[in-house]
mmCIF file of C-alpha atoms and ligand atoms in Angstrom:
data_model
loop_
_atom_site.group_PDB
_atom_site.id
_atom_site.type_symbol
_atom_site.label_atom_id
_atom_site.label_comp_id
_atom_site.label_asym_id
_atom_site.label_seq_id
_atom_site.Cartn_x
_atom_site.Cartn_y
_atom_site.Cartn_z
ATOM 1 C CA MET A 1 5.973 -28.595 -7.504
ATOM 2 C CA LEU A 2 5.086 -25.043 -6.560
ATOM 3 C CA ALA A 3 3.636 -25.674 -3.131
ATOM 4 C CA PRO A 4 6.772 -26.918 -1.298
ATOM 5 C CA ARG A 5 8.761 -24.082 -2.791
ATOM 6 C CA LEU A 6 6.246 -21.565 -1.469
ATOM 7 C CA ILE A 7 6.429 -23.122 1.988
ATOM 8 C CA LEU A 8 10.212 -22.828 1.932
ATOM 9 C CA LEU A 9 9.968 -19.181 0.967
ATOM 10 C CA LYS A 10 7.572 -18.550 3.829
ATOM 11 C CA ILE A 11 9.792 -20.173 6.457
ATOM 12 C CA GLY A 12 12.821 -18.293 5.175
ATOM 13 C CA PRO A 13 16.475 -19.127 5.527
ATOM 14 C CA VAL A 14 18.161 -20.488 8.658
ATOM 15 C CA PRO A 15 19.357 -17.466 10.702
ATOM 16 C CA MET A 16 22.860 -16.449 9.730
ATOM 17 C CA LEU A 17 25.702 -16.374 12.220
ATOM 18 C CA LEU A 18 28.546 -15.213 10.052
ATOM 19 C CA ALA A 19 29.210 -14.512 6.394
ATOM 20 C CA PHE A 20 32.491 -13.685 4.648
ATOM 21 C CA LYS A 21 32.217 -12.441 1.072
ATOM 22 C CA ASN A 22 35.448 -12.200 -0.938
ATOM 23 C CA VAL A 23 37.401 -11.294 2.197
ATOM 24 C CA SER A 24 41.103 -10.690 1.761
ATOM 25 C CA LEU A 25 43.591 -9.883 4.483
ATOM 26 C CA ILE A 26 47.009 -8.685 3.451
ATOM 27 C CA TYR A 27 49.392 -7.618 6.226
ATOM 28 C CA ASN A 28 52.123 -6.727 3.788
ATOM 29 C CA PRO A 29 52.195 -6.806 -0.011
ATOM 30 C CA LYS A 30 54.189 -10.026 -0.087
ATOM 31 C CA HIS A 31 51.984 -11.915 2.336
ATOM 32 C CA THR A 32 48.312 -12.574 1.633
ATOM 33 C CA VAL A 33 46.852 -14.246 4.728
ATOM 34 C CA LEU A 34 43.306 -14.560 3.355
ATOM 35 C CA ASP A 35 42.776 -14.547 -0.382
ATOM 36 C CA SER A 36 39.189 -13.671 -1.317
ATOM 37 C CA VAL A 37 37.600 -16.051 1.181
ATOM 38 C CA SER A 38 33.817 -16.592 1.092
ATOM 39 C CA PHE A 39 31.659 -18.756 3.338
ATOM 40 C CA SER A 40 28.659 -18.551 5.626
ATOM 41 C CA LEU A 41 27.780 -20.246 8.917
ATOM 42 C CA ASN A 42 24.394 -20.903 10.467
ATOM 43 C CA ASP A 43 23.493 -19.475 13.835
ATOM 44 C CA GLY A 44 23.810 -21.833 16.769
ATOM 45 C CA GLY A 45 26.328 -24.139 15.081
ATOM 46 C CA PHE A 46 29.639 -25.580 16.246
ATOM 47 C CA TYR A 47 32.481 -25.040 13.787
ATOM 48 C CA PHE A 48 36.136 -25.906 13.907
ATOM 49 C CA LEU A 49 38.613 -23.585 12.238
ATOM 50 C CA THR A 50 41.707 -25.607 11.393
ATOM 51 C CA GLY A 51 44.930 -25.251 9.485
ATOM 52 C CA PRO A 52 48.636 -25.226 10.205
ATOM 53 C CA SER A 53 50.343 -22.641 12.366
ATOM 54 C CA GLY A 54 50.500 -19.326 10.484
ATOM 55 C CA ALA A 55 47.510 -20.183 8.244
ATOM 56 C CA GLY A 56 45.483 -17.209 9.510
ATOM 57 C CA LYS A 57 43.155 -18.719 12.133
ATOM 58 C CA SER A 58 43.825 -16.078 14.808
ATOM 59 C CA SER A 59 43.613 -13.356 12.157
ATOM 60 C CA MET A 60 40.200 -14.633 11.099
ATOM 61 C CA LEU A 61 38.941 -14.590 14.697
ATOM 62 C CA ARG A 62 40.234 -11.009 15.050
ATOM 63 C CA LEU A 63 38.295 -10.038 11.918
ATOM 64 C CA ILE A 64 35.130 -11.497 13.462
ATOM 65 C CA TYR A 65 35.762 -9.658 16.751
ATOM 66 C CA GLN A 66 36.537 -6.486 14.769
ATOM 67 C CA SER A 67 39.971 -5.990 16.238
ATOM 68 C CA GLU A 68 41.253 -6.326 12.665
ATOM 69 C CA ARG A 69 39.739 -5.014 9.450
ATOM 70 C CA PRO A 70 39.808 -6.850 6.127
ATOM 71 C CA THR A 71 41.893 -5.382 3.312
ATOM 72 C CA SER A 72 38.887 -5.971 1.055
ATOM 73 C CA GLY A 73 35.574 -7.812 1.050
ATOM 74 C CA GLN A 74 32.571 -7.848 3.379
ATOM 75 C CA ILE A 75 31.891 -9.591 6.678
ATOM 76 C CA SER A 76 28.526 -9.775 8.376
ATOM 77 C CA LEU A 77 27.861 -11.055 11.879
ATOM 78 C CA PHE A 78 24.407 -11.869 13.273
ATOM 79 C CA GLY A 79 23.042 -10.541 9.972
ATOM 80 C CA GLU A 80 24.695 -7.132 10.353
ATOM 81 C CA PRO A 81 27.497 -5.866 8.104
ATOM 82 C CA LEU A 82 30.699 -5.040 9.993
ATOM 83 C CA GLU A 83 31.409 -2.034 7.805
ATOM 84 C CA ASN A 84 29.937 0.484 10.170
ATOM 85 C CA ASN A 85 32.617 2.250 12.183
ATOM 86 C CA ASP A 86 30.257 3.407 14.906
ATOM 87 C CA PRO A 87 32.015 2.480 18.197
ATOM 88 C CA LYS A 88 28.681 1.976 19.970
ATOM 89 C CA LYS A 89 27.614 -0.577 17.379
ATOM 90 C CA LYS A 90 30.964 -2.328 17.649
ATOM 91 C CA THR A 91 30.671 -2.492 21.447
ATOM 92 C CA ALA A 92 27.113 -3.807 21.190
ATOM 93 C CA LEU A 93 28.219 -6.579 18.805
ATOM 94 C CA ARG A 94 31.219 -7.464 20.959
ATOM 95 C CA ARG A 95 28.949 -7.899 23.969
ATOM 96 C CA LYS A 96 27.396 -10.825 22.135
ATOM 97 C CA ILE A 97 30.781 -12.548 21.781
ATOM 98 C CA GLY A 98 32.775 -14.482 24.378
ATOM 99 C CA MET A 99 36.483 -15.104 23.834
ATOM 100 C CA VAL A 100 38.816 -17.840 25.073
ATOM 101 C CA PHE A 101 42.567 -17.849 24.425
ATOM 102 C CA GLN A 102 45.395 -20.377 24.605
ATOM 103 C CA ASP A 103 47.066 -18.549 27.505
ATOM 104 C CA PHE A 104 43.827 -18.206 29.575
ATOM 105 C CA ARG A 105 44.402 -14.464 30.294
ATOM 106 C CA LEU A 106 43.029 -14.595 33.836
ATOM 107 C CA ILE A 107 43.814 -11.792 36.255
ATOM 108 C CA PRO A 108 46.430 -13.242 38.653
ATOM 109 C CA HIS A 109 45.396 -11.438 41.842
ATOM 110 C CA LEU A 110 41.703 -12.298 41.522
ATOM 111 C CA THR A 111 40.202 -15.610 42.630
ATOM 112 C CA ALA A 112 38.596 -18.051 40.202
ATOM 113 C CA TRP A 113 35.108 -16.820 40.904
ATOM 114 C CA GLU A 114 36.135 -13.133 40.847
ATOM 115 C CA ASN A 115 37.728 -13.703 37.428
ATOM 116 C CA ALA A 116 34.613 -15.407 36.092
ATOM 117 C CA ALA A 117 32.383 -12.717 37.600
ATOM 118 C CA LEU A 118 34.298 -9.810 36.078
ATOM 119 C CA PRO A 119 32.163 -9.227 32.942
ATOM 120 C CA LEU A 120 28.966 -9.137 35.027
ATOM 121 C CA ARG A 121 30.489 -6.789 37.591
ATOM 122 C CA LEU A 122 31.765 -4.471 34.852
ATOM 123 C CA ALA A 123 28.252 -4.445 33.399
ATOM 124 C CA GLY A 124 26.904 -3.366 36.809
ATOM 125 C CA VAL A 125 24.828 -6.477 37.389
ATOM 126 C CA GLU A 126 23.379 -6.830 40.872
ATOM 127 C CA GLU A 127 25.925 -8.466 43.229
ATOM 128 C CA GLU A 128 23.708 -11.199 44.627
ATOM 129 C CA TYR A 129 22.882 -12.472 41.121
ATOM 130 C CA VAL A 130 26.567 -12.196 40.129
ATOM 131 C CA LYS A 131 27.658 -14.403 43.047
ATOM 132 C CA ARG A 132 24.961 -17.005 42.594
ATOM 133 C CA HIS A 133 25.181 -17.248 38.804
ATOM 134 C CA THR A 134 29.005 -17.271 38.685
ATOM 135 C CA LYS A 135 29.290 -19.971 41.330
ATOM 136 C CA GLU A 136 26.687 -22.131 39.606
ATOM 137 C CA LEU A 137 28.507 -21.712 36.314
ATOM 138 C CA LEU A 138 31.907 -22.587 37.812
ATOM 139 C CA GLU A 139 30.344 -25.703 39.316
ATOM 140 C CA TRP A 140 28.910 -26.574 35.900
ATOM 141 C CA VAL A 141 32.270 -26.211 34.133
ATOM 142 C CA GLY A 142 33.868 -28.428 36.787
ATOM 143 C CA VAL A 143 35.792 -26.118 39.129
ATOM 144 C CA GLY A 144 33.164 -25.677 41.842
ATOM 145 C CA ASP A 145 35.680 -26.793 44.482
ATOM 146 C CA ARG A 146 38.278 -24.174 43.432
ATOM 147 C CA LEU A 147 36.204 -20.994 43.716
ATOM 148 C CA ASP A 148 38.617 -19.133 45.999
ATOM 149 C CA ALA A 149 41.845 -20.253 44.336
ATOM 150 C CA LYS A 150 43.959 -17.748 42.406
ATOM 151 C CA PRO A 151 45.004 -18.645 38.822
ATOM 152 C CA GLY A 152 48.565 -19.477 39.968
ATOM 153 C CA GLU A 153 47.138 -22.184 42.238
ATOM 154 C CA LEU A 154 45.151 -23.846 39.433
ATOM 155 C CA SER A 155 46.221 -26.380 36.805
ATOM 156 C CA GLY A 156 46.130 -25.377 33.128
ATOM 157 C CA GLY A 157 42.881 -27.248 32.598
ATOM 158 C CA GLU A 158 41.288 -25.600 35.657
ATOM 159 C CA GLN A 159 42.416 -22.163 34.499
ATOM 160 C CA GLN A 160 40.878 -22.779 31.091
ATOM 161 C CA ARG A 161 37.596 -23.858 32.696
ATOM 162 C CA VAL A 162 37.542 -20.566 34.633
ATOM 163 C CA ALA A 163 38.356 -18.650 31.425
ATOM 164 C CA ILE A 164 35.525 -20.459 29.618
ATOM 165 C CA ALA A 165 33.139 -19.581 32.474
ATOM 166 C CA ARG A 166 34.203 -15.924 32.211
ATOM 167 C CA ALA A 167 33.638 -16.015 28.437
ATOM 168 C CA VAL A 168 30.080 -17.315 28.734
ATOM 169 C CA VAL A 169 28.974 -15.684 32.004
ATOM 170 C CA SER A 170 27.115 -12.963 30.080
ATOM 171 C CA LYS A 171 25.391 -15.553 27.859
ATOM 172 C CA PRO A 172 26.977 -14.591 24.541
ATOM 173 C CA ARG A 173 25.480 -15.642 21.238
ATOM 174 C CA LEU A 174 28.899 -16.661 19.916
ATOM 175 C CA LEU A 175 31.949 -18.121 21.618
ATOM 176 C CA LEU A 176 35.298 -17.705 19.841
ATOM 177 C CA ALA A 177 38.112 -19.932 21.083
ATOM 178 C CA ASP A 178 41.670 -19.506 19.822
ATOM 179 C CA GLU A 179 43.769 -22.655 20.400
ATOM 180 C CA PRO A 180 42.010 -23.160 23.760
ATOM 181 C CA THR A 181 43.760 -26.475 24.375
ATOM 182 C CA GLY A 182 47.257 -25.456 23.322
ATOM 183 C CA ASN A 183 48.526 -25.306 26.910
ATOM 184 C CA VAL A 184 46.954 -28.424 28.408
ATOM 185 C CA ASP A 185 47.634 -32.150 28.123
ATOM 186 C CA GLU A 186 45.832 -34.378 25.632
ATOM 187 C CA ASN A 187 43.323 -35.843 28.074
ATOM 188 C CA THR A 188 42.369 -32.394 29.430
ATOM 189 C CA ALA A 189 42.115 -31.071 25.861
ATOM 190 C CA LEU A 190 39.539 -33.728 25.022
ATOM 191 C CA LYS A 191 37.512 -32.893 28.147
ATOM 192 C CA LEU A 192 37.593 -29.185 27.258
ATOM 193 C CA PHE A 193 36.399 -29.937 23.707
ATOM 194 C CA HIS A 194 33.452 -31.807 25.252
ATOM 195 C CA LEU A 195 32.766 -28.779 27.445
ATOM 196 C CA PHE A 196 32.586 -26.532 24.351
ATOM 197 C CA ASP A 197 30.228 -29.070 22.796
ATOM 198 C CA GLU A 198 27.978 -28.965 25.881
ATOM 199 C CA LEU A 199 27.917 -25.153 25.803
ATOM 200 C CA ASN A 200 26.958 -25.292 22.141
ATOM 201 C CA LYS A 201 24.092 -27.666 22.940
ATOM 202 C CA LEU A 202 22.841 -25.085 25.443
ATOM 203 C CA GLY A 203 22.533 -22.561 22.608
ATOM 204 C CA THR A 204 25.845 -20.725 22.126
ATOM 205 C CA ALA A 205 27.356 -20.845 18.650
ATOM 206 C CA VAL A 206 31.023 -21.888 18.811
ATOM 207 C CA ILE A 207 33.962 -21.274 16.483
ATOM 208 C CA LEU A 208 36.983 -23.132 17.795
ATOM 209 C CA ALA A 209 40.347 -22.501 16.110
ATOM 210 C CA THR A 210 42.922 -25.234 16.559
ATOM 211 C CA HIS A 211 45.822 -26.791 14.697
ATOM 212 C CA GLN A 212 45.259 -30.042 16.668
ATOM 213 C CA SER A 213 43.555 -31.903 13.803
ATOM 214 C CA HIS A 214 43.714 -35.261 15.609
ATOM 215 C CA LEU A 215 41.316 -33.797 18.224
ATOM 216 C CA VAL A 216 39.027 -32.289 15.584
ATOM 217 C CA GLU A 217 38.696 -35.723 13.963
ATOM 218 C CA LYS A 218 37.188 -37.151 17.162
ATOM 219 C CA PHE A 219 34.192 -34.804 16.850
ATOM 220 C CA HIS A 220 31.735 -34.953 13.991
ATOM 221 C CA LYS A 221 31.455 -31.223 13.446
ATOM 222 C CA PRO A 222 31.804 -29.069 10.354
ATOM 223 C CA ALA A 223 35.310 -27.727 9.929
ATOM 224 C CA LEU A 224 36.780 -24.870 7.950
ATOM 225 C CA ARG A 225 40.362 -25.480 6.940
ATOM 226 C CA LEU A 226 42.658 -22.605 6.088
ATOM 227 C CA ALA A 227 45.770 -23.152 3.983
ATOM 228 C CA ASP A 228 47.674 -20.846 1.668
ATOM 229 C CA GLY A 229 45.121 -18.072 2.032
ATOM 230 C CA ARG A 230 42.250 -20.276 0.883
ATOM 231 C CA LEU A 231 39.492 -21.922 2.840
ATOM 232 C CA LYS A 232 38.083 -25.405 2.414
ATOM 233 C CA ARG A 233 34.967 -26.605 4.184
ATOM 234 C CA PHE A 234 34.446 -30.233 5.132
HETATM 235 N N1 ADP B 301 49.573 -7.996 13.029
HETATM 236 C C1 ADP B 301 50.263 -8.678 12.099
HETATM 237 N N2 ADP B 301 51.133 -8.042 11.254
HETATM 238 C C2 ADP B 301 51.785 -8.724 10.313
HETATM 239 N N3 ADP B 301 51.701 -10.051 10.118
HETATM 240 C C3 ADP B 301 50.872 -10.735 10.920
HETATM 241 C C4 ADP B 301 50.119 -10.092 11.952
HETATM 242 N N4 ADP B 301 49.374 -11.028 12.605
HETATM 243 C C5 ADP B 301 49.654 -12.199 11.995
HETATM 244 N N5 ADP B 301 50.542 -12.031 11.006
HETATM 245 C C6 ADP B 301 51.041 -13.090 10.084
HETATM 246 O O1 ADP B 301 49.923 -13.596 9.422
HETATM 247 C C7 ADP B 301 49.985 -15.008 9.289
HETATM 248 C C8 ADP B 301 48.776 -15.649 9.952
HETATM 249 O O2 ADP B 301 48.921 -15.523 11.353
HETATM 250 P P1 ADP B 301 47.840 -16.063 12.379
HETATM 251 O O3 ADP B 301 46.521 -15.488 12.037
HETATM 252 O O4 ADP B 301 48.371 -15.809 13.734
HETATM 253 O O5 ADP B 301 47.841 -17.624 12.030
HETATM 254 P P2 ADP B 301 47.421 -18.884 12.923
HETATM 255 O O6 ADP B 301 46.558 -18.386 14.039
HETATM 256 O O7 ADP B 301 46.691 -19.805 11.987
HETATM 257 O O8 ADP B 301 48.686 -19.504 13.415
HETATM 258 C C9 ADP B 301 51.329 -15.414 9.892
HETATM 259 O O9 ADP B 301 52.264 -15.535 8.873
HETATM 260 C C10 ADP B 301 51.656 -14.274 10.823
HETATM 261 O O10 ADP B 301 53.031 -14.133 10.947
HETATM 262 MG MG1 MG B 302 46.766 -18.589 16.079
#
């Protein structure tokens, strides 16, 4: 009996993506959004975060991105506790995270490929690589024929594909998506969910928050469900 146990100890645990330990978030004394929530997620996984509107999904993503701090409890990301207030450490952690929002948040006067290229340009990456990599990525997400279009000339689904490309252009370890299909039709939503799945298969961990439970049910992925401040995993 001892030998297998020893082997397990040697290999060690699966690398940790995220851990919440007794995390509470209280915006005002009458409203507890998260009530001592604890869970952990493995690195590289694809997780849905579900629950009705107002359940605290966006708040939880903000806690992970460190734009919100918990009222109490501990959060660790990529094995590091998020208690340290050092801005350099926060910036370094945020660089490993890509974000996608319901309202796309593209810059209206920039073209599709300029929007997607922005994080690389801001990081001072060499222009020739930026152009080549961004164009390849936009082709991969399915908007290769719309490179020079401005956001106002693109459909909702196309805009979200550009926003997804921008979120992953720097090869983040984690992609956070907050209701990414809230502004597109059902058919497009399904295609975008498949795109997130493909990105996950290429190695990016994904946490996708959505209240669209009928879409979640089509994918056999672990889901965290928030309701009344509590979290259930299924
Ligand atoms: N900055 C804030 N200040 C006060 N209340 C907030 C704030 N952000 C969110 N809330 C409240 O917290 C609850 C959870 O909101 P949210 O995280 O946006 O939920 P979801 O994304 O699941 O719809 C809601 O009742 C919302 O009104
Ligand atoms: Mg929300």
